[in-house]
Amino acid sequence: VYYTGIVRDKQGRKMSKSLGNSPDPLELIAEYGADGIRMGMLFATPAGNDLPFDSKLCEQGSKFSNKIWNAFRFLSMNMEEDVEYTPTTEIDSENLVDRWMMSRIHQTIKEVEADFQNYKLNDALKKVYSLIWDDFCDWYIELAKPANYSDKFDKERLNVALGMFEQLMKLLHPFMPFISEEIWQHIDERSSEEALCVSDWPNYDESKIITEDITLFESMQGMVSALRNIRSEMGVSPKKDIEVLIKSSNAEKIEENEWILRKLQVLKSLFIANDLKKPKACASALVGNDEIYVQMFDLVDVDKEIER
């Protein structure tokens, strides 16, 4: 049996009609959606603790619903009317991003199942939230979509993206049943017997978790973030091409996947080596044990930066 805490107002008082501190749930649903309210309240409620209710929690849930719907809308906009799509989790074994995303999905399945066993529902939701918002929306879709905005996904790539999205909806369904079911029914034509609410929970497969891929991709995420920070700190436009040098003991693997850096950064040149000297007039960042250098000669007034 799972016991919930007491919902209290901002002053810590128990909500009741006599105090007049209990919001109308129908009004909240009209403003934030039923899923938004469920998600917001679960997100802020550690097991066994009381919940200090704040409508901002519902707003957070509503924003998450919008994020999910926009991700699906982006994928559906790339679906051709006269093409039959078959969502799949059979990924391109040569694609690091596919392997990383599949690893993260199965890693999350394992962690969420453990949280369910221990009644840590809010911890489980936070893991699903991070998987969808951070990993899938902010990284996977950005790297999976065509380089040119006007181009469409090719059929195989879109089938994989839709297949992964289906897995995410299965993980999300216990927390946000309405939007997950709606998207599930939109991805493919399904009968009532194939509804998400009666579908199988995603199967955990330990062999799908490739730790080396997770580590490598996280390292490259750190490099992209470091380059973005350097641009921001030095006042360099995100659209300006830059010369980048990377010193890494894992240079060969990074070089094999340098397209990730090139897709997310505008680069004039990219040099990766196991060992190199720090160039003159450069901005630098440390990502784990890797060193990132950006040539500044043509980007800023070097003398002024030295003086500063």
Short mmCIF file of C-alpha atoms in Angstrom, two decimals:
data_model
loop_
_atom_site.label_atom_id
_atom_site.label_comp_id
_atom_site.label_asym_id
_atom_site.label_seq_id
_atom_site.Cartn_x
_atom_site.Cartn_y
_atom_site.Cartn_z
CA VAL A 1 0.00 0.00 0.00
CA TYR A 2 1.34 3.43 -0.95
CA TYR A 3 0.51 6.22 1.50
CA THR A 4 0.63 9.78 0.23
CA GLY A 5 1.49 12.80 2.35
CA ILE A 6 -0.95 15.59 3.13
CA VAL A 7 -1.34 18.41 0.62
CA ARG A 8 -0.82 21.71 2.44
CA ASP A 9 -0.93 25.37 1.41
CA LYS A 10 2.11 27.68 1.26
CA GLN A 11 1.72 28.42 4.98
CA GLY A 12 1.87 24.74 5.85
CA ARG A 13 -1.83 24.46 6.71
CA LYS A 14 -3.85 21.43 5.73
CA MET A 15 -6.11 22.25 2.81
CA SER A 16 -9.79 22.34 3.70
CA LYS A 17 -13.03 23.94 2.56
CA SER A 18 -13.49 25.66 5.93
CA LEU A 19 -10.18 27.51 5.59
CA GLY A 20 -10.91 28.35 1.97
CA ASN A 21 -7.35 27.44 0.97
CA SER A 22 -8.20 24.58 -1.37
CA PRO A 23 -8.09 25.43 -5.10
CA ASP A 24 -10.81 24.17 -7.40
CA PRO A 25 -9.30 21.13 -9.19
CA LEU A 26 -11.48 21.69 -12.26
CA GLU A 27 -10.12 25.22 -12.64
CA LEU A 28 -6.57 23.90 -12.29
CA ILE A 29 -7.22 21.25 -14.93
CA ALA A 30 -8.65 23.87 -17.28
CA GLU A 31 -5.50 26.00 -16.90
CA TYR A 32 -2.71 23.42 -16.67
CA GLY A 33 -4.23 20.14 -17.88
CA ALA A 34 -4.76 17.01 -15.80
CA ASP A 35 -1.34 15.63 -16.75
CA GLY A 36 0.34 18.90 -15.83
CA ILE A 37 -1.17 18.79 -12.34
CA ARG A 38 -0.29 15.12 -11.80
CA MET A 39 3.28 15.67 -12.96
CA GLY A 40 3.79 18.87 -10.96
CA MET A 41 2.55 17.39 -7.70
CA LEU A 42 4.42 14.10 -8.09
CA PHE A 43 7.61 15.91 -9.05
CA ALA A 44 7.71 17.79 -5.74
CA THR A 45 6.61 15.03 -3.37
CA PRO A 46 9.30 12.75 -1.89
CA ALA A 47 7.82 9.49 -0.60
CA GLY A 48 5.98 9.95 2.70
CA ASN A 49 6.42 13.72 2.89
CA ASP A 50 3.68 16.32 2.91
CA LEU A 51 3.30 18.51 -0.17
CA PRO A 52 3.29 22.32 0.12
CA PHE A 53 1.03 23.03 -2.86
CA ASP A 54 2.03 25.77 -5.28
CA SER A 55 0.44 26.41 -8.67
CA LYS A 56 3.98 26.87 -10.06
CA LEU A 57 4.33 23.09 -9.75
CA CYS A 58 1.38 22.68 -12.12
CA GLU A 59 2.92 25.24 -14.45
CA GLN A 60 6.09 23.15 -14.58
CA GLY A 61 3.99 20.12 -15.47
CA SER A 62 2.19 22.07 -18.18
CA LYS A 63 5.51 23.19 -19.70
CA PHE A 64 6.68 19.58 -19.75
CA SER A 65 3.49 18.57 -21.58
CA ASN A 66 4.18 21.28 -24.17
CA LYS A 67 7.77 20.10 -24.58
CA ILE A 68 6.62 16.54 -25.22
CA TRP A 69 3.91 17.59 -27.66
CA ASN A 70 6.27 19.88 -29.58
CA ALA A 71 8.79 17.05 -29.92
CA PHE A 72 6.11 14.78 -31.36
CA ARG A 73 4.79 17.53 -33.61
CA PHE A 74 8.29 18.06 -34.99
CA LEU A 75 8.61 14.35 -35.80
CA SER A 76 5.11 14.14 -37.28
CA MET A 77 5.80 17.17 -39.52
CA ASN A 78 8.53 15.08 -41.15
CA MET A 79 6.18 12.20 -41.95
CA GLU A 80 5.13 12.04 -45.60
CA GLU A 81 1.43 11.35 -46.19
CA ASP A 82 2.02 8.69 -48.84
CA VAL A 83 4.74 6.85 -46.87
CA GLU A 84 4.04 4.02 -44.42
CA TYR A 85 6.17 4.27 -41.28
CA THR A 86 7.05 1.41 -38.94
CA PRO A 87 8.47 2.60 -35.60
CA THR A 88 11.40 0.44 -34.58
CA THR A 89 14.07 0.15 -31.91
CA GLU A 90 16.45 -1.60 -34.32
CA ILE A 91 19.08 1.12 -34.36
CA ASP A 92 22.04 1.86 -36.61
CA SER A 93 24.84 0.03 -34.80
CA GLU A 94 27.40 2.37 -36.38
CA ASN A 95 25.71 5.50 -35.01
CA LEU A 96 27.01 6.60 -31.58
CA VAL A 97 23.98 8.81 -30.94
CA ASP A 98 21.57 5.91 -31.53
CA ARG A 99 23.60 3.61 -29.29
CA TRP A 100 23.83 6.26 -26.57
CA MET A 101 20.09 7.01 -26.64
CA MET A 102 19.19 3.32 -26.51
CA SER A 103 21.63 2.85 -23.63
CA ARG A 104 20.00 5.71 -21.74
CA ILE A 105 16.50 4.30 -22.33
CA HIS A 106 17.41 0.90 -20.89
CA GLN A 107 19.41 2.48 -18.09
CA THR A 108 16.31 4.48 -17.16
CA ILE A 109 14.01 1.44 -17.39
CA LYS A 110 16.23 -0.32 -14.84
CA GLU A 111 16.38 2.67 -12.50
CA VAL A 112 12.65 3.41 -12.72
CA GLU A 113 11.74 -0.21 -11.95
CA ALA A 114 13.95 -0.03 -8.84
CA ASP A 115 12.25 3.22 -7.78
CA PHE A 116 8.82 1.64 -8.24
CA GLN A 117 9.85 -1.29 -6.05
CA ASN A 118 10.82 1.18 -3.32
CA TYR A 119 7.75 3.42 -3.83
CA LYS A 120 9.95 6.35 -4.86
CA LEU A 121 7.52 7.67 -7.44
CA ASN A 122 8.93 11.19 -7.59
CA ASP A 123 12.46 9.85 -8.14
CA ALA A 124 11.15 7.66 -10.97
CA LEU A 125 9.39 10.63 -12.55
CA LYS A 126 12.52 12.79 -12.36
CA LYS A 127 14.49 10.14 -14.24
CA VAL A 128 11.83 9.90 -16.97
CA TYR A 129 11.65 13.71 -17.13
CA SER A 130 15.42 13.99 -17.64
CA LEU A 131 15.42 11.22 -20.25
CA ILE A 132 12.72 12.92 -22.31
CA TRP A 133 13.59 16.61 -21.87
CA ASP A 134 17.38 16.51 -21.66
CA ASP A 135 18.43 13.42 -23.59
CA PHE A 136 15.76 12.98 -26.26
CA CYS A 137 14.53 16.52 -26.94
CA ASP A 138 17.69 18.57 -26.35
CA TRP A 139 20.27 16.16 -27.75
CA TYR A 140 18.89 13.21 -29.70
CA ILE A 141 16.44 15.11 -31.90
CA GLU A 142 18.98 17.87 -32.56
CA LEU A 143 21.50 15.33 -33.80
CA ALA A 144 19.03 13.10 -35.64
CA LYS A 145 17.32 15.80 -37.68
CA PRO A 146 18.62 16.78 -41.13
CA ALA A 147 21.34 19.42 -41.31
CA ASN A 148 19.21 21.59 -43.59
CA TYR A 149 15.99 22.84 -42.02
CA SER A 150 14.07 22.42 -45.28
CA ASP A 151 15.03 18.74 -45.64
CA LYS A 152 12.91 15.86 -44.34
CA PHE A 153 14.06 12.93 -42.20
CA ASP A 154 14.84 9.87 -44.25
CA LYS A 155 12.41 7.02 -43.57
CA GLU A 156 14.81 4.77 -41.63
CA ARG A 157 15.97 7.56 -39.32
CA LEU A 158 12.41 8.68 -38.61
CA ASN A 159 11.31 5.10 -37.89
CA VAL A 160 14.03 4.82 -35.24
CA ALA A 161 13.13 8.20 -33.71
CA LEU A 162 9.46 7.19 -33.54
CA GLY A 163 10.38 3.80 -32.07
CA MET A 164 12.37 5.45 -29.32
CA PHE A 165 9.57 7.95 -28.72
CA GLU A 166 7.16 5.04 -28.22
CA GLN A 167 9.45 3.66 -25.51
CA LEU A 168 9.49 7.06 -23.83
CA MET A 169 5.68 7.22 -23.86
CA LYS A 170 5.52 3.81 -22.17
CA LEU A 171 7.82 5.08 -19.41
CA LEU A 172 5.83 8.30 -19.08
CA HIS A 173 2.36 6.73 -19.07
CA PRO A 174 2.07 5.97 -15.31
CA PHE A 175 2.71 9.65 -14.57
CA MET A 176 1.05 11.45 -17.50
CA PRO A 177 -1.50 9.03 -18.99
CA PHE A 178 -3.45 11.42 -21.21
CA ILE A 179 -0.76 12.99 -23.37
CA SER A 180 1.18 9.72 -23.61
CA GLU A 181 -1.91 7.83 -24.81
CA GLU A 182 -2.78 10.61 -27.26
CA ILE A 183 0.68 10.52 -28.82
CA TRP A 184 0.71 6.72 -28.81
CA GLN A 185 -2.48 6.68 -30.87
CA HIS A 186 -1.12 9.33 -33.26
CA ILE A 187 2.17 7.56 -33.96
CA ASP A 188 0.41 4.58 -35.48
CA GLU A 189 -3.16 3.38 -36.08
CA ARG A 190 -4.08 1.10 -33.18
CA SER A 191 -7.11 -0.80 -31.96
CA SER A 192 -8.46 -0.54 -28.41
CA GLU A 193 -6.60 -3.77 -27.59
CA GLU A 194 -3.37 -2.03 -28.60
CA ALA A 195 -3.93 1.06 -26.43
CA LEU A 196 -0.98 2.24 -24.38
CA CYS A 197 -2.85 1.73 -21.11
CA VAL A 198 -2.94 -2.05 -21.74
CA SER A 199 0.41 -2.39 -23.52
CA ASP A 200 3.40 -4.15 -22.01
CA TRP A 201 5.91 -2.25 -19.92
CA PRO A 202 9.18 -1.84 -21.89
CA ASN A 203 11.49 -4.81 -21.41
CA TYR A 204 14.82 -4.08 -19.75
CA ASP A 205 17.77 -5.45 -21.73
CA GLU A 206 21.12 -5.14 -19.99
CA SER A 207 22.99 -5.82 -23.24
CA LYS A 208 21.62 -2.54 -24.64
CA ILE A 209 23.52 -0.50 -22.04
CA ILE A 210 26.96 0.24 -23.45
CA THR A 211 28.82 2.13 -20.74
CA GLU A 212 31.64 3.16 -23.07
CA ASP A 213 29.15 4.83 -25.43
CA ILE A 214 27.51 6.72 -22.57
CA THR A 215 30.90 7.94 -21.33
CA LEU A 216 32.07 8.95 -24.82
CA PHE A 217 28.87 10.79 -25.68
CA GLU A 218 28.79 12.58 -22.31
CA SER A 219 32.36 13.70 -22.99
CA MET A 220 31.29 15.13 -26.36
CA GLN A 221 28.30 16.80 -24.72
CA GLY A 222 30.75 18.47 -22.36
CA MET A 223 32.82 19.68 -25.31
CA VAL A 224 29.79 21.22 -27.02
CA SER A 225 28.80 22.94 -23.77
CA ALA A 226 32.37 24.19 -23.28
CA LEU A 227 32.44 25.69 -26.78
CA ARG A 228 29.09 27.38 -26.16
CA ASN A 229 30.41 28.84 -22.90
CA ILE A 230 33.57 30.12 -24.59
CA ARG A 231 31.49 31.84 -27.25
CA SER A 232 29.31 33.44 -24.59
CA GLU A 233 32.21 34.59 -22.41
CA MET A 234 34.21 35.98 -25.34
CA GLY A 235 31.25 37.57 -27.12
CA VAL A 236 31.54 35.35 -30.20
CA SER A 237 28.33 34.80 -32.16
CA PRO A 238 26.99 31.21 -32.31
CA LYS A 239 26.89 31.67 -36.11
CA LYS A 240 30.57 32.62 -36.39
CA ASP A 241 32.85 29.80 -37.53
CA ILE A 242 35.70 29.06 -35.12
CA GLU A 243 38.96 27.11 -35.15
CA VAL A 244 38.97 24.39 -32.49
CA LEU A 245 41.73 22.13 -31.20
CA ILE A 246 41.10 19.21 -28.83
CA LYS A 247 43.70 17.35 -26.80
CA SER A 248 42.37 14.00 -25.64
CA SER A 249 43.66 10.54 -24.75
CA ASN A 250 40.56 9.29 -26.58
CA ALA A 251 41.32 11.26 -29.74
CA GLU A 252 40.62 8.37 -32.14
CA LYS A 253 37.06 7.79 -30.87
CA ILE A 254 36.30 11.51 -30.81
CA GLU A 255 37.63 11.88 -34.36
CA GLU A 256 35.36 9.02 -35.51
CA ASN A 257 32.39 10.98 -34.17
CA GLU A 258 33.52 14.53 -34.89
CA TRP A 259 30.35 15.04 -36.96
CA ILE A 260 28.56 15.55 -33.63
CA LEU A 261 30.71 18.59 -32.86
CA ARG A 262 30.40 19.89 -36.42
CA LYS A 263 26.62 19.55 -36.39
CA LEU A 264 26.15 21.47 -33.14
CA GLN A 265 28.90 24.05 -33.66
CA VAL A 266 29.86 26.24 -36.62
CA LEU A 267 33.50 25.28 -37.15
CA LYS A 268 36.09 26.62 -39.55
CA SER A 269 38.48 23.84 -38.61
CA LEU A 270 38.74 21.03 -36.06
CA PHE A 271 41.97 19.34 -35.01
CA ILE A 272 41.98 16.43 -32.56
CA ALA A 273 45.12 14.79 -31.17
CA ASN A 274 46.37 12.74 -28.25
CA ASP A 275 48.96 15.40 -27.52
CA LEU A 276 49.41 19.01 -28.59
CA LYS A 277 50.80 22.23 -27.20
CA LYS A 278 48.47 24.98 -26.08
CA PRO A 279 48.37 27.50 -28.95
CA LYS A 280 48.93 31.20 -28.45
CA ALA A 281 46.02 33.63 -28.18
CA CYS A 282 43.37 31.06 -27.46
CA ALA A 283 40.49 30.52 -25.08
CA SER A 284 40.50 27.17 -23.32
CA ALA A 285 38.32 24.85 -21.28
CA LEU A 286 38.82 21.57 -19.47
CA VAL A 287 36.28 18.78 -20.01
CA GLY A 288 37.22 15.91 -17.74
CA ASN A 289 40.81 15.19 -18.78
CA ASP A 290 40.34 16.65 -22.26
CA GLU A 291 41.54 20.13 -23.18
CA ILE A 292 39.60 22.38 -25.59
CA TYR A 293 41.22 25.35 -27.33
CA VAL A 294 39.60 28.00 -29.52
CA GLN A 295 41.80 30.31 -31.61
CA MET A 296 40.96 33.94 -30.83
CA PHE A 297 43.12 35.89 -33.33
CA ASP A 298 40.29 36.78 -35.72
CA LEU A 299 37.51 36.78 -33.15
CA VAL A 300 38.44 39.32 -30.48
CA ASP A 301 40.98 42.05 -29.73
CA VAL A 302 43.64 39.84 -28.13
CA ASP A 303 45.52 42.75 -26.50
CA LYS A 304 42.35 44.02 -24.83
CA GLU A 305 41.51 40.54 -23.57
CA ILE A 306 45.02 40.15 -22.10
CA GLU A 307 44.67 43.54 -20.42
CA ARG A 308 41.24 42.59 -19.08
#
